Amino acid sequence: MQNILLTGGAGYIGSHIAVELINAGYFPVIIDNLANSSEKSVERVGKITGVTPKFYRGDCRDEKLLDKIFVEAQISCVIHLAGLKAVGESVEKPLEYYDNNLNATIALCRSMKKAGVKNFIFSSSATVYNSKNPMPLSEDSVTGGCTNPYGWTKYMIEQILSGVQKANPDWSVTLLRYFNPVGAHKSGLIGENPRGIPNNLMPFITQVATGKREKLNIFGNDYPTKDGTCIRDYIHVLDLAKGHVKAIEYTLNHNGVEVFNLGTGQGYSVLDMVEAFQKANNIKLPYTFAPRRAGDLTECYSTPAKANKILGWKAEETLETMCADSWNWQRQNPNGYEE
Ligand code: NAD
Ligand code: WQD
C-alpha cells in the first residue's frame, strides 16, 4: 500500500481526501497543527472507512518533524493542503499568512529533497486568476493581480513549486486550482467546521438553518447577473476529493508541472444556492439583501475540460446534493467537532 502525506489533512478538504484515498487503496499520513481543525476529524475518517490515518500533530514549518515523518513512513506523494485560508484575516495579518503559507511550503520542499520524495500536489485556488479574465476560467487564463495576501500566497507558492521542479526535472508537481468547495461526506461524520462567524456562503447558510445565525445577508443584488447576485462555481467536496485520487495517478506517472482547475464548470448565483438549499432540505431560509462585500467578483467559474480529459475526472454531484449533504453534516453536528 502506498502512503500519501496530507499536510493540513485534519481540515475540511483534507479529511475528505483521506476518506477517498483509503477507498482507493492508499494510506493517508497526516500532519496538521490543528490551527483550524480538530483531531476528531481524523478519528471520524477511521469510523467511516475502518482505517485510521497516521496522525502527527505539528507544524509544517518544523522541518525536523517533516524529516522524521519521511523517515518513519515511505511516502509516494505529498498533497499540500496546510495553510491559512481566510481572505479577510489575511488582509489584517499579512505577515502571519506569508510566514505560515510560504515557509511551510519551503520547509516541505527541503525535507522532500532530503528524503528523495518527488511527487507534489498543491491545493491552489481560483483566487490566483486575474479578475479581468473573461469567463470561464481555463488554466491558460491570466494569473496574478491578486487582491489580498492569501491569494498572493497561493500565487507565490505556484511560482516556488514551478521553480523547484525546474531545478529538479525528475519532480512532478501538480497544481490544483479549486473553485468553491461545499458539501460534506454522505455519512454526516465529517464536514466544514469554521471557527467564529463563517466568511463563506455555505457554512453561513447552514448556521442560519440551525438557528445559530438569524438570517443570511446576501452581499449585493445589483450585480449584472440574471438575478443581481454573484455567480460562483460550487463544487462538492467529495468530487474534489476524488479529483485528488486521479491527480495522484497522474502525478506518479509524469514529470513536470501541470495545472488543473477543479470545478464543475457550472455557475450558480447566491439566490440559486438559497433556493436549492430550501428545496433540498425543506427548510425556510431567512435572508436580506445587504451591501456588496469589498473585493467580490461578479462571476467566477471554471472550465474543467482539462481535468475531464487528462485526469479522466468529472464532478458528478448536483447543487441539490451539495445542499443536502452540507445540511446533513451541520444538523448532526450543530457545533462542528465540539461536543
Ligand atoms: P482548513 O483550514 O479546514 O484546512 C487547512 C488545514 O491546515 C487546517 O487543518 C489547519 O489546521 C492546517 N494548517 C494550517 N497551517 C498549518 C501549518 N503551518 N502546519 C500544519 N498544519 C497547518 O481549510 P480547507 O478548506 O480544508 O482548505 C485546504 C486547502 O485548500 C488550503 O490550502 C486552502 O487554502 C485550499 N483551498 C481551499 C478553498 C476553500 O474554499 N475551502 C478553496 C481553494 C483552495
Ligand atoms: C460566495 C458568494 C459572496 C457569504 C472565497 C475566497 C476564495 C476561495 C473560496 C480559497 C459571494 C456571497 C457569502 C455571506 C453572501 N477560497 N456571500 N453572504 O468569495 O467566492 O471565495 O472562498 O481559496 O479565495 O475568496 O466564496 O463563499 O465567501 O462567497 O452573500 O454571508 O456568496 O458575496 O458572492 P468566494 P464565499
CSV table of C-alpha atoms and ligand atoms in Angstrom, one decimal:
chain,number,residue,atom,x,y,z
A,1,MET,CA,0.0,0.0,0.0
A,2,GLN,CA,1.3,3.4,-0.9
A,3,ASN,CA,1.5,6.1,1.7
A,4,ILE,CA,0.4,9.6,0.8
A,5,LEU,CA,1.3,12.6,3.1
A,6,LEU,CA,-1.6,15.0,3.6
A,7,THR,CA,-0.4,18.3,5.2
A,8,GLY,CA,-3.4,20.0,6.7
A,9,GLY,CA,-5.2,16.7,6.5
A,10,ALA,CA,-7.3,17.2,9.6
A,11,GLY,CA,-9.0,20.1,7.8
A,12,TYR,CA,-12.2,20.3,5.8
A,13,ILE,CA,-10.9,19.2,2.4
A,14,GLY,CA,-8.1,17.1,3.8
A,15,SER,CA,-10.3,14.8,5.8
A,16,HIS,CA,-12.5,14.2,2.8
A,17,ILE,CA,-9.4,13.4,0.7
A,18,ALA,CA,-8.3,11.0,3.4
A,19,VAL,CA,-11.5,9.0,3.0
A,20,GLU,CA,-11.2,8.8,-0.8
A,21,LEU,CA,-7.6,7.8,-0.5
A,22,ILE,CA,-8.5,4.9,1.8
A,23,ASN,CA,-11.3,3.9,-0.6
A,24,ALA,CA,-8.8,3.9,-3.4
A,25,GLY,CA,-6.3,1.7,-1.5
A,26,TYR,CA,-3.9,4.4,-0.4
A,27,PHE,CA,-2.9,5.0,3.3
A,28,PRO,CA,-3.0,8.6,4.4
A,29,VAL,CA,-0.4,10.0,6.8
A,30,ILE,CA,-1.4,13.4,8.2
A,31,ILE,CA,0.5,16.3,9.6
A,32,ASP,CA,-1.6,19.2,11.0
A,33,ASN,CA,-1.0,21.8,13.7
A,34,LEU,CA,-4.8,21.9,14.3
A,35,ALA,CA,-4.7,25.7,13.9
A,36,ASN,CA,-8.1,25.5,12.2
A,37,SER,CA,-9.2,21.9,12.8
A,38,SER,CA,-9.8,19.1,15.3
A,39,GLU,CA,-8.1,15.7,15.6
A,40,LYS,CA,-11.7,14.3,15.8
A,41,SER,CA,-11.9,14.6,12.0
A,42,VAL,CA,-9.1,12.0,11.8
A,43,GLU,CA,-10.9,9.7,14.2
A,44,ARG,CA,-14.1,10.1,12.1
A,45,VAL,CA,-12.2,9.1,8.9
A,46,GLY,CA,-11.5,5.9,10.8
A,47,LYS,CA,-15.1,5.5,11.7
A,48,ILE,CA,-16.2,6.0,8.0
A,49,THR,CA,-13.6,3.7,6.4
A,50,GLY,CA,-12.4,1.3,9.2
A,51,VAL,CA,-8.8,2.7,8.6
A,52,THR,CA,-7.5,5.5,10.8
A,53,PRO,CA,-4.8,7.6,9.2
A,54,LYS,CA,-1.5,8.0,10.9
A,55,PHE,CA,-1.6,11.4,12.6
A,56,TYR,CA,1.3,13.8,13.5
A,57,ARG,CA,0.3,16.9,15.4
A,58,GLY,CA,2.8,19.6,14.3
A,59,ASP,CA,3.6,22.5,12.1
A,60,CYS,CA,4.8,22.1,8.5
A,61,ARG,CA,7.4,24.8,9.2
A,62,ASP,CA,9.0,22.3,11.6
A,63,GLU,CA,11.5,20.8,9.1
A,64,LYS,CA,12.9,18.4,11.7
A,65,LEU,CA,9.4,16.9,12.2
A,66,LEU,CA,8.9,16.6,8.5
A,67,ASP,CA,12.3,14.8,8.2
A,68,LYS,CA,11.2,12.4,10.9
A,69,ILE,CA,7.9,11.7,9.1
A,70,PHE,CA,9.7,11.0,5.8
A,71,VAL,CA,12.0,8.5,7.6
A,72,GLU,CA,9.2,6.8,9.5
A,73,ALA,CA,6.8,6.5,6.5
A,74,GLN,CA,7.8,5.7,3.0
A,75,ILE,CA,5.8,8.5,1.2
A,76,SER,CA,5.0,8.2,-2.5
A,77,CYS,CA,3.3,11.6,-2.9
A,78,VAL,CA,2.6,14.7,-0.9
A,79,ILE,CA,-0.7,16.6,-1.0
A,80,HIS,CA,0.0,20.0,0.5
A,81,LEU,CA,-3.2,21.5,1.9
A,82,ALA,CA,-1.8,23.0,5.1
A,83,GLY,CA,-2.3,26.8,5.1
A,84,LEU,CA,-4.3,29.6,6.5
A,85,LYS,CA,-7.2,30.5,4.2
A,86,ALA,CA,-9.3,33.4,5.4
A,87,VAL,CA,-9.2,36.2,2.9
A,88,GLY,CA,-10.2,39.0,5.3
A,89,GLU,CA,-7.9,37.8,8.0
A,90,SER,CA,-5.0,37.7,5.6
A,91,VAL,CA,-5.5,41.5,4.9
A,92,GLU,CA,-5.3,42.1,8.7
A,93,LYS,CA,-2.4,39.8,9.3
A,94,PRO,CA,-0.3,39.6,6.1
A,95,LEU,CA,2.9,38.5,7.8
A,96,GLU,CA,1.2,35.6,9.5
A,97,TYR,CA,-0.1,34.5,6.2
A,98,TYR,CA,3.1,34.9,4.3
A,99,ASP,CA,5.1,33.2,7.1
A,100,ASN,CA,2.7,30.3,7.5
A,101,ASN,CA,1.9,29.5,3.9
A,102,LEU,CA,5.2,30.2,2.3
A,103,ASN,CA,7.6,28.9,5.0
A,104,ALA,CA,5.5,25.7,5.4
A,105,THR,CA,5.9,25.1,1.6
A,106,ILE,CA,9.7,25.8,1.6
A,107,ALA,CA,10.3,23.5,4.6
A,108,LEU,CA,8.3,20.8,2.9
A,109,CYS,CA,10.2,21.0,-0.3
A,110,ARG,CA,13.5,20.9,1.6
A,111,SER,CA,12.5,17.9,3.5
A,112,MET,CA,11.2,16.1,0.5
A,113,LYS,CA,14.5,16.8,-1.3
A,114,LYS,CA,16.4,15.2,1.6
A,115,ALA,CA,14.1,12.2,1.6
A,116,GLY,CA,14.1,11.8,-2.2
A,117,VAL,CA,10.3,12.3,-2.4
A,118,LYS,CA,9.5,13.9,-5.8
A,119,ASN,CA,5.7,13.9,-6.2
A,120,PHE,CA,3.9,17.1,-5.1
A,121,ILE,CA,0.2,18.0,-5.4
A,122,PHE,CA,-0.7,21.6,-4.2
A,123,SER,CA,-4.0,22.9,-3.1
A,124,SER,CA,-4.2,26.1,-5.1
A,125,SER,CA,-7.2,28.3,-5.7
A,126,ALA,CA,-9.2,30.1,-8.4
A,127,THR,CA,-8.2,33.2,-6.5
A,128,VAL,CA,-4.8,33.1,-8.4
A,129,TYR,CA,-6.7,34.2,-11.6
A,130,ASN,CA,-6.7,37.9,-12.5
A,131,SER,CA,-10.1,39.5,-12.0
A,132,LYS,CA,-10.1,40.9,-15.6
A,133,ASN,CA,-10.2,37.4,-17.3
A,134,PRO,CA,-13.3,36.5,-19.3
A,135,MET,CA,-15.3,33.6,-18.1
A,136,PRO,CA,-15.0,30.6,-17.9
A,137,LEU,CA,-11.5,30.5,-16.5
A,138,SER,CA,-9.2,28.0,-18.1
A,139,GLU,CA,-5.7,27.0,-16.9
A,140,ASP,CA,-4.3,29.4,-19.5
A,141,SER,CA,-6.2,32.4,-18.2
A,142,VAL,CA,-4.1,35.2,-16.8
A,143,THR,CA,-2.9,34.9,-13.2
A,144,GLY,CA,-1.7,37.4,-10.7
A,145,GLY,CA,-3.0,40.8,-9.7
A,146,CYS,CA,-4.3,39.2,-6.5
A,147,THR,CA,-6.3,41.4,-4.2
A,148,ASN,CA,-5.3,40.0,-0.8
A,149,PRO,CA,-2.3,38.4,0.9
A,150,TYR,CA,-4.0,35.0,1.0
A,151,GLY,CA,-4.3,35.0,-2.8
A,152,TRP,CA,-0.7,36.1,-3.2
A,153,THR,CA,0.5,33.2,-1.1
A,154,LYS,CA,-1.2,30.8,-3.5
A,155,TYR,CA,0.3,32.6,-6.5
A,156,MET,CA,3.8,32.7,-4.9
A,157,ILE,CA,3.6,29.0,-3.9
A,158,GLU,CA,2.8,28.1,-7.5
A,159,GLN,CA,5.9,30.0,-8.6
A,160,ILE,CA,8.1,28.4,-5.9
A,161,LEU,CA,7.0,24.9,-6.8
A,162,SER,CA,7.5,25.6,-10.5
A,163,GLY,CA,11.0,26.8,-9.8
A,164,VAL,CA,11.8,23.8,-7.6
A,165,GLN,CA,10.5,21.5,-10.4
A,166,LYS,CA,12.6,23.3,-13.0
A,167,ALA,CA,15.7,22.8,-10.9
A,168,ASN,CA,14.8,19.2,-10.2
A,169,PRO,CA,13.4,17.9,-13.5
A,170,ASP,CA,12.6,14.5,-12.0
A,171,TRP,CA,10.0,16.1,-9.8
A,172,SER,CA,6.3,16.0,-10.7
A,173,VAL,CA,4.3,19.0,-9.5
A,174,THR,CA,0.5,19.2,-9.9
A,175,LEU,CA,-1.2,22.5,-9.1
A,176,LEU,CA,-4.9,22.0,-8.4
A,177,ARG,CA,-7.0,25.2,-8.6
A,178,TYR,CA,-10.1,24.7,-6.5
A,179,PHE,CA,-13.2,26.7,-7.1
A,180,ASN,CA,-15.8,26.9,-4.3
A,181,PRO,CA,-15.8,23.6,-2.3
A,182,VAL,CA,-19.1,22.9,-0.4
A,183,GLY,CA,-20.9,19.8,0.9
A,184,ALA,CA,-19.8,17.1,3.2
A,185,HIS,CA,-19.4,13.3,3.4
A,186,LYS,CA,-22.7,11.5,3.0
A,187,SER,CA,-22.3,9.9,6.5
A,188,GLY,CA,-22.5,13.4,8.0
A,189,LEU,CA,-19.5,12.5,10.2
A,190,ILE,CA,-17.0,15.0,8.6
A,191,GLY,CA,-17.6,18.4,7.2
A,192,GLU,CA,-16.7,22.1,7.3
A,193,ASN,CA,-16.2,23.4,10.7
A,194,PRO,CA,-15.3,27.1,10.6
A,195,ARG,CA,-14.3,29.0,13.8
A,196,GLY,CA,-16.3,32.0,14.7
A,197,ILE,CA,-18.6,33.7,12.1
A,198,PRO,CA,-18.3,31.9,8.8
A,199,ASN,CA,-16.9,34.0,5.9
A,200,ASN,CA,-18.1,31.6,3.3
A,201,LEU,CA,-21.6,31.2,2.0
A,202,MET,CA,-22.5,27.6,2.7
A,203,PRO,CA,-21.4,27.4,6.3
A,204,PHE,CA,-23.2,30.7,6.9
A,205,ILE,CA,-26.4,29.2,5.4
A,206,THR,CA,-26.2,26.0,7.5
A,207,GLN,CA,-25.7,28.1,10.6
A,208,VAL,CA,-28.8,30.1,9.7
A,209,ALA,CA,-30.6,26.8,9.3
A,210,THR,CA,-29.6,25.6,12.8
A,211,GLY,CA,-30.8,28.9,14.2
A,212,LYS,CA,-27.3,29.9,15.3
A,213,ARG,CA,-27.5,32.9,13.0
A,214,GLU,CA,-30.7,34.9,12.5
A,215,LYS,CA,-30.6,35.4,8.7
A,216,LEU,CA,-28.3,35.3,5.7
A,217,ASN,CA,-27.0,38.6,4.4
A,218,ILE,CA,-26.8,38.4,0.6
A,219,PHE,CA,-23.9,40.7,-0.3
A,220,GLY,CA,-25.3,42.7,-3.3
A,221,ASN,CA,-28.3,42.3,-5.5
A,222,ASP,CA,-27.3,44.8,-8.2
A,223,TYR,CA,-24.6,42.8,-10.0
A,224,PRO,CA,-25.0,42.5,-13.8
A,225,THR,CA,-26.2,38.8,-13.5
A,226,LYS,CA,-29.5,37.1,-14.1
A,227,ASP,CA,-30.8,37.9,-10.6
A,228,GLY,CA,-28.3,40.5,-9.4
A,229,THR,CA,-26.4,38.2,-7.1
A,230,CYS,CA,-22.8,36.9,-7.7
A,231,ILE,CA,-22.1,33.7,-9.6
A,232,ARG,CA,-19.7,31.0,-8.4
A,233,ASP,CA,-18.6,27.5,-9.3
A,234,TYR,CA,-19.6,25.5,-6.3
A,235,ILE,CA,-18.1,22.0,-6.2
A,236,HIS,CA,-19.0,19.1,-3.9
A,237,VAL,CA,-16.0,18.3,-1.6
A,238,LEU,CA,-16.5,14.6,-2.5
A,239,ASP,CA,-15.9,15.3,-6.2
A,240,LEU,CA,-13.0,17.5,-5.2
A,241,ALA,CA,-11.5,14.7,-3.1
A,242,LYS,CA,-11.9,12.2,-5.9
A,243,GLY,CA,-10.1,14.6,-8.2
A,244,HIS,CA,-7.1,14.2,-5.9
A,245,VAL,CA,-7.1,10.4,-6.3
A,246,LYS,CA,-6.9,11.0,-10.1
A,247,ALA,CA,-4.3,13.6,-9.6
A,248,ILE,CA,-2.1,11.2,-7.7
A,249,GLU,CA,-2.2,8.6,-10.5
A,250,TYR,CA,-1.2,11.4,-12.9
A,251,THR,CA,1.5,12.9,-10.7
A,252,LEU,CA,3.1,9.5,-10.1
A,253,ASN,CA,3.3,8.9,-13.9
A,254,HIS,CA,4.5,12.2,-15.2
A,255,ASN,CA,7.3,14.7,-14.6
A,256,GLY,CA,7.0,18.4,-15.0
A,257,VAL,CA,4.5,21.0,-13.7
A,258,GLU,CA,0.8,20.7,-14.7
A,259,VAL,CA,-2.1,22.8,-13.6
A,260,PHE,CA,-5.8,21.7,-13.4
A,261,ASN,CA,-8.9,23.5,-12.5
A,262,LEU,CA,-11.2,21.5,-10.2
A,263,GLY,CA,-14.7,22.9,-10.7
A,264,THR,CA,-17.9,21.9,-12.2
A,265,GLY,CA,-17.9,24.4,-15.0
A,266,GLN,CA,-21.4,25.5,-13.9
A,267,GLY,CA,-22.0,28.9,-12.4
A,268,TYR,CA,-24.8,29.4,-9.8
A,269,SER,CA,-25.9,32.6,-8.1
A,270,VAL,CA,-26.3,33.2,-4.4
A,271,LEU,CA,-30.1,33.1,-4.9
A,272,ASP,CA,-29.8,29.8,-6.8
A,273,MET,CA,-27.9,28.4,-3.8
A,274,VAL,CA,-30.5,29.7,-1.3
A,275,GLU,CA,-33.4,28.2,-3.4
A,276,ALA,CA,-31.6,24.9,-3.8
A,277,PHE,CA,-30.9,24.7,-0.1
A,278,GLN,CA,-34.6,25.4,0.8
A,279,LYS,CA,-35.8,22.8,-1.7
A,280,ALA,CA,-33.3,20.1,-0.9
A,281,ASN,CA,-33.9,20.3,2.8
A,282,ASN,CA,-37.4,21.6,3.0
A,283,ILE,CA,-36.3,24.5,5.2
A,284,LYS,CA,-37.2,28.2,5.0
A,285,LEU,CA,-34.0,30.3,5.0
A,286,PRO,CA,-34.5,33.9,6.2
A,287,TYR,CA,-32.3,36.3,4.2
A,288,THR,CA,-32.0,40.0,3.4
A,289,PHE,CA,-30.0,41.9,0.8
A,290,ALA,CA,-27.0,43.7,2.2
A,291,PRO,CA,-24.4,46.0,0.5
A,292,ARG,CA,-21.8,44.4,-1.7
A,293,ARG,CA,-18.8,42.9,0.0
A,294,ALA,CA,-15.5,44.5,-0.8
A,295,GLY,CA,-13.4,42.6,-3.3
A,296,ASP,CA,-16.2,40.3,-4.5
A,297,LEU,CA,-16.1,39.4,-8.2
A,298,THR,CA,-19.3,39.4,-10.2
A,299,GLU,CA,-18.7,35.9,-11.6
A,300,CYS,CA,-16.1,33.2,-11.2
A,301,TYR,CA,-16.4,29.8,-12.8
A,302,SER,CA,-14.2,27.3,-14.5
A,303,THR,CA,-13.9,25.2,-17.5
A,304,PRO,CA,-12.9,21.9,-16.1
A,305,ALA,CA,-12.3,20.5,-19.6
A,306,LYS,CA,-8.6,19.8,-19.0
A,307,ALA,CA,-9.1,17.8,-15.8
A,308,ASN,CA,-12.0,16.0,-17.6
A,309,LYS,CA,-9.8,15.0,-20.5
A,310,ILE,CA,-6.3,14.4,-18.9
A,311,LEU,CA,-7.2,13.3,-15.4
A,312,GLY,CA,-10.4,11.4,-16.5
A,313,TRP,CA,-12.2,13.2,-13.7
A,314,LYS,CA,-15.6,14.9,-13.8
A,315,ALA,CA,-17.7,16.4,-11.0
A,316,GLU,CA,-20.8,14.4,-10.6
A,317,GLU,CA,-22.7,15.8,-7.6
A,318,THR,CA,-25.5,18.4,-8.1
A,319,LEU,CA,-26.3,21.7,-6.3
A,320,GLU,CA,-29.1,19.8,-4.5
A,321,THR,CA,-26.8,17.1,-3.1
A,322,MET,CA,-24.2,19.8,-2.1
A,323,CYS,CA,-27.0,21.5,-0.1
A,324,ALA,CA,-28.4,18.2,1.3
A,325,ASP,CA,-25.0,16.9,2.4
A,326,SER,CA,-23.9,20.2,3.9
A,327,TRP,CA,-27.1,20.3,6.0
A,328,ASN,CA,-26.9,16.6,6.9
A,329,TRP,CA,-23.4,17.3,8.4
A,330,GLN,CA,-24.4,20.5,10.2
A,331,ARG,CA,-27.7,19.1,11.5
A,332,GLN,CA,-25.9,16.1,13.1
A,333,ASN,CA,-23.0,18.4,14.3
A,334,PRO,CA,-24.5,21.8,15.1
A,335,ASN,CA,-21.3,22.7,16.9
A,336,GLY,CA,-18.9,21.1,14.4
A,337,TYR,CA,-16.5,18.7,16.2
A,338,GLU,CA,-17.1,20.4,19.6
A,339,GLU,CA,-19.4,18.5,21.9
B,1,NAD,P1,-8.9,24.0,6.5
B,1,NAD,O1,-8.5,25.2,7.3
B,1,NAD,O2,-10.0,23.2,7.0
B,1,NAD,O3,-7.6,23.1,6.4
B,1,NAD,C1,-6.3,23.5,6.4
B,1,NAD,C2,-5.6,22.8,7.5
B,1,NAD,O4,-4.2,23.2,7.5
B,1,NAD,C3,-6.2,23.0,8.8
B,1,NAD,O5,-6.5,21.8,9.4
B,1,NAD,C4,-5.1,23.7,9.6
B,1,NAD,O6,-5.1,23.4,11.0
B,1,NAD,C5,-3.8,23.2,8.9
B,1,NAD,N1,-2.6,24.1,8.9
B,1,NAD,C6,-2.6,25.5,8.7
B,1,NAD,N2,-1.3,25.9,8.7
B,1,NAD,C7,-0.6,24.8,9.1
B,1,NAD,C8,0.8,24.6,9.3
B,1,NAD,N3,1.7,25.6,9.3
B,1,NAD,N4,1.2,23.4,9.7
B,1,NAD,C9,0.4,22.3,9.8
B,1,NAD,N5,-0.9,22.5,9.6
B,1,NAD,C10,-1.4,23.7,9.2
B,1,NAD,O7,-9.1,24.5,5.0
B,1,NAD,P2,-9.7,23.7,3.8
B,1,NAD,O8,-10.9,24.4,3.3
B,1,NAD,O9,-9.7,22.3,4.1
B,1,NAD,O10,-8.5,24.1,2.7
B,1,NAD,C11,-7.4,23.2,2.5
B,1,NAD,C12,-6.5,23.8,1.5
B,1,NAD,O11,-7.2,24.1,0.3
B,1,NAD,C13,-5.9,25.2,1.9
B,1,NAD,O12,-4.6,25.3,1.5
B,1,NAD,C14,-6.8,26.2,1.2
B,1,NAD,O13,-6.1,27.4,1.0
B,1,NAD,C15,-7.1,25.5,-0.1
B,1,NAD,N6,-8.3,26.0,-0.7
B,1,NAD,C16,-9.5,26.0,0.0
B,1,NAD,C17,-10.6,26.5,-0.6
B,1,NAD,C18,-11.9,26.6,0.2
B,1,NAD,O14,-12.8,27.4,-0.2
B,1,NAD,N7,-12.1,25.8,1.2
B,1,NAD,C19,-10.6,27.0,-1.9
B,1,NAD,C20,-9.4,26.9,-2.6
B,1,NAD,C21,-8.2,26.4,-2.0
B,2,WQD,C1,-19.6,33.2,-2.3
B,2,WQD,C2,-20.7,34.2,-2.7
B,2,WQD,C3,-20.5,36.3,-1.6
B,2,WQD,C4,-21.3,34.9,2.5
B,2,WQD,C5,-13.7,32.7,-1.1
B,2,WQD,C6,-12.3,33.1,-1.3
B,2,WQD,C7,-11.6,32.2,-2.3
B,2,WQD,C8,-11.8,30.7,-2.1
B,2,WQD,C9,-13.2,30.4,-1.7
B,2,WQD,C10,-9.9,29.8,-1.1
B,2,WQD,C11,-20.2,35.6,-2.9
B,2,WQD,C12,-21.8,35.6,-1.2
B,2,WQD,C13,-21.1,34.9,1.1
B,2,WQD,C14,-22.4,35.5,3.0
B,2,WQD,C15,-23.1,36.2,0.8
B,2,WQD,N1,-11.1,30.3,-1.0
B,2,WQD,N2,-22.0,35.6,0.3
B,2,WQD,N3,-23.3,36.2,2.1
B,2,WQD,O1,-15.9,34.8,-2.2
B,2,WQD,O2,-16.2,33.1,-4.0
B,2,WQD,O3,-14.4,32.9,-2.4
B,2,WQD,O4,-13.8,31.3,-0.8
B,2,WQD,O5,-9.1,29.8,-1.9
B,2,WQD,O6,-10.3,32.6,-2.3
B,2,WQD,O7,-12.2,34.4,-1.7
B,2,WQD,O8,-16.7,32.5,-1.6
B,2,WQD,O9,-18.3,31.5,0.0
B,2,WQD,O10,-17.1,33.7,0.5
B,2,WQD,O11,-18.9,33.7,-1.3
B,2,WQD,O12,-23.9,36.8,0.1
B,2,WQD,O13,-22.7,35.6,4.2
B,2,WQD,O14,-21.6,34.3,-1.6
B,2,WQD,O15,-20.7,37.7,-1.7
B,2,WQD,O16,-20.9,36.2,-3.9
B,2,WQD,P1,-15.8,33.4,-2.6
B,2,WQD,P2,-17.7,32.8,-0.5
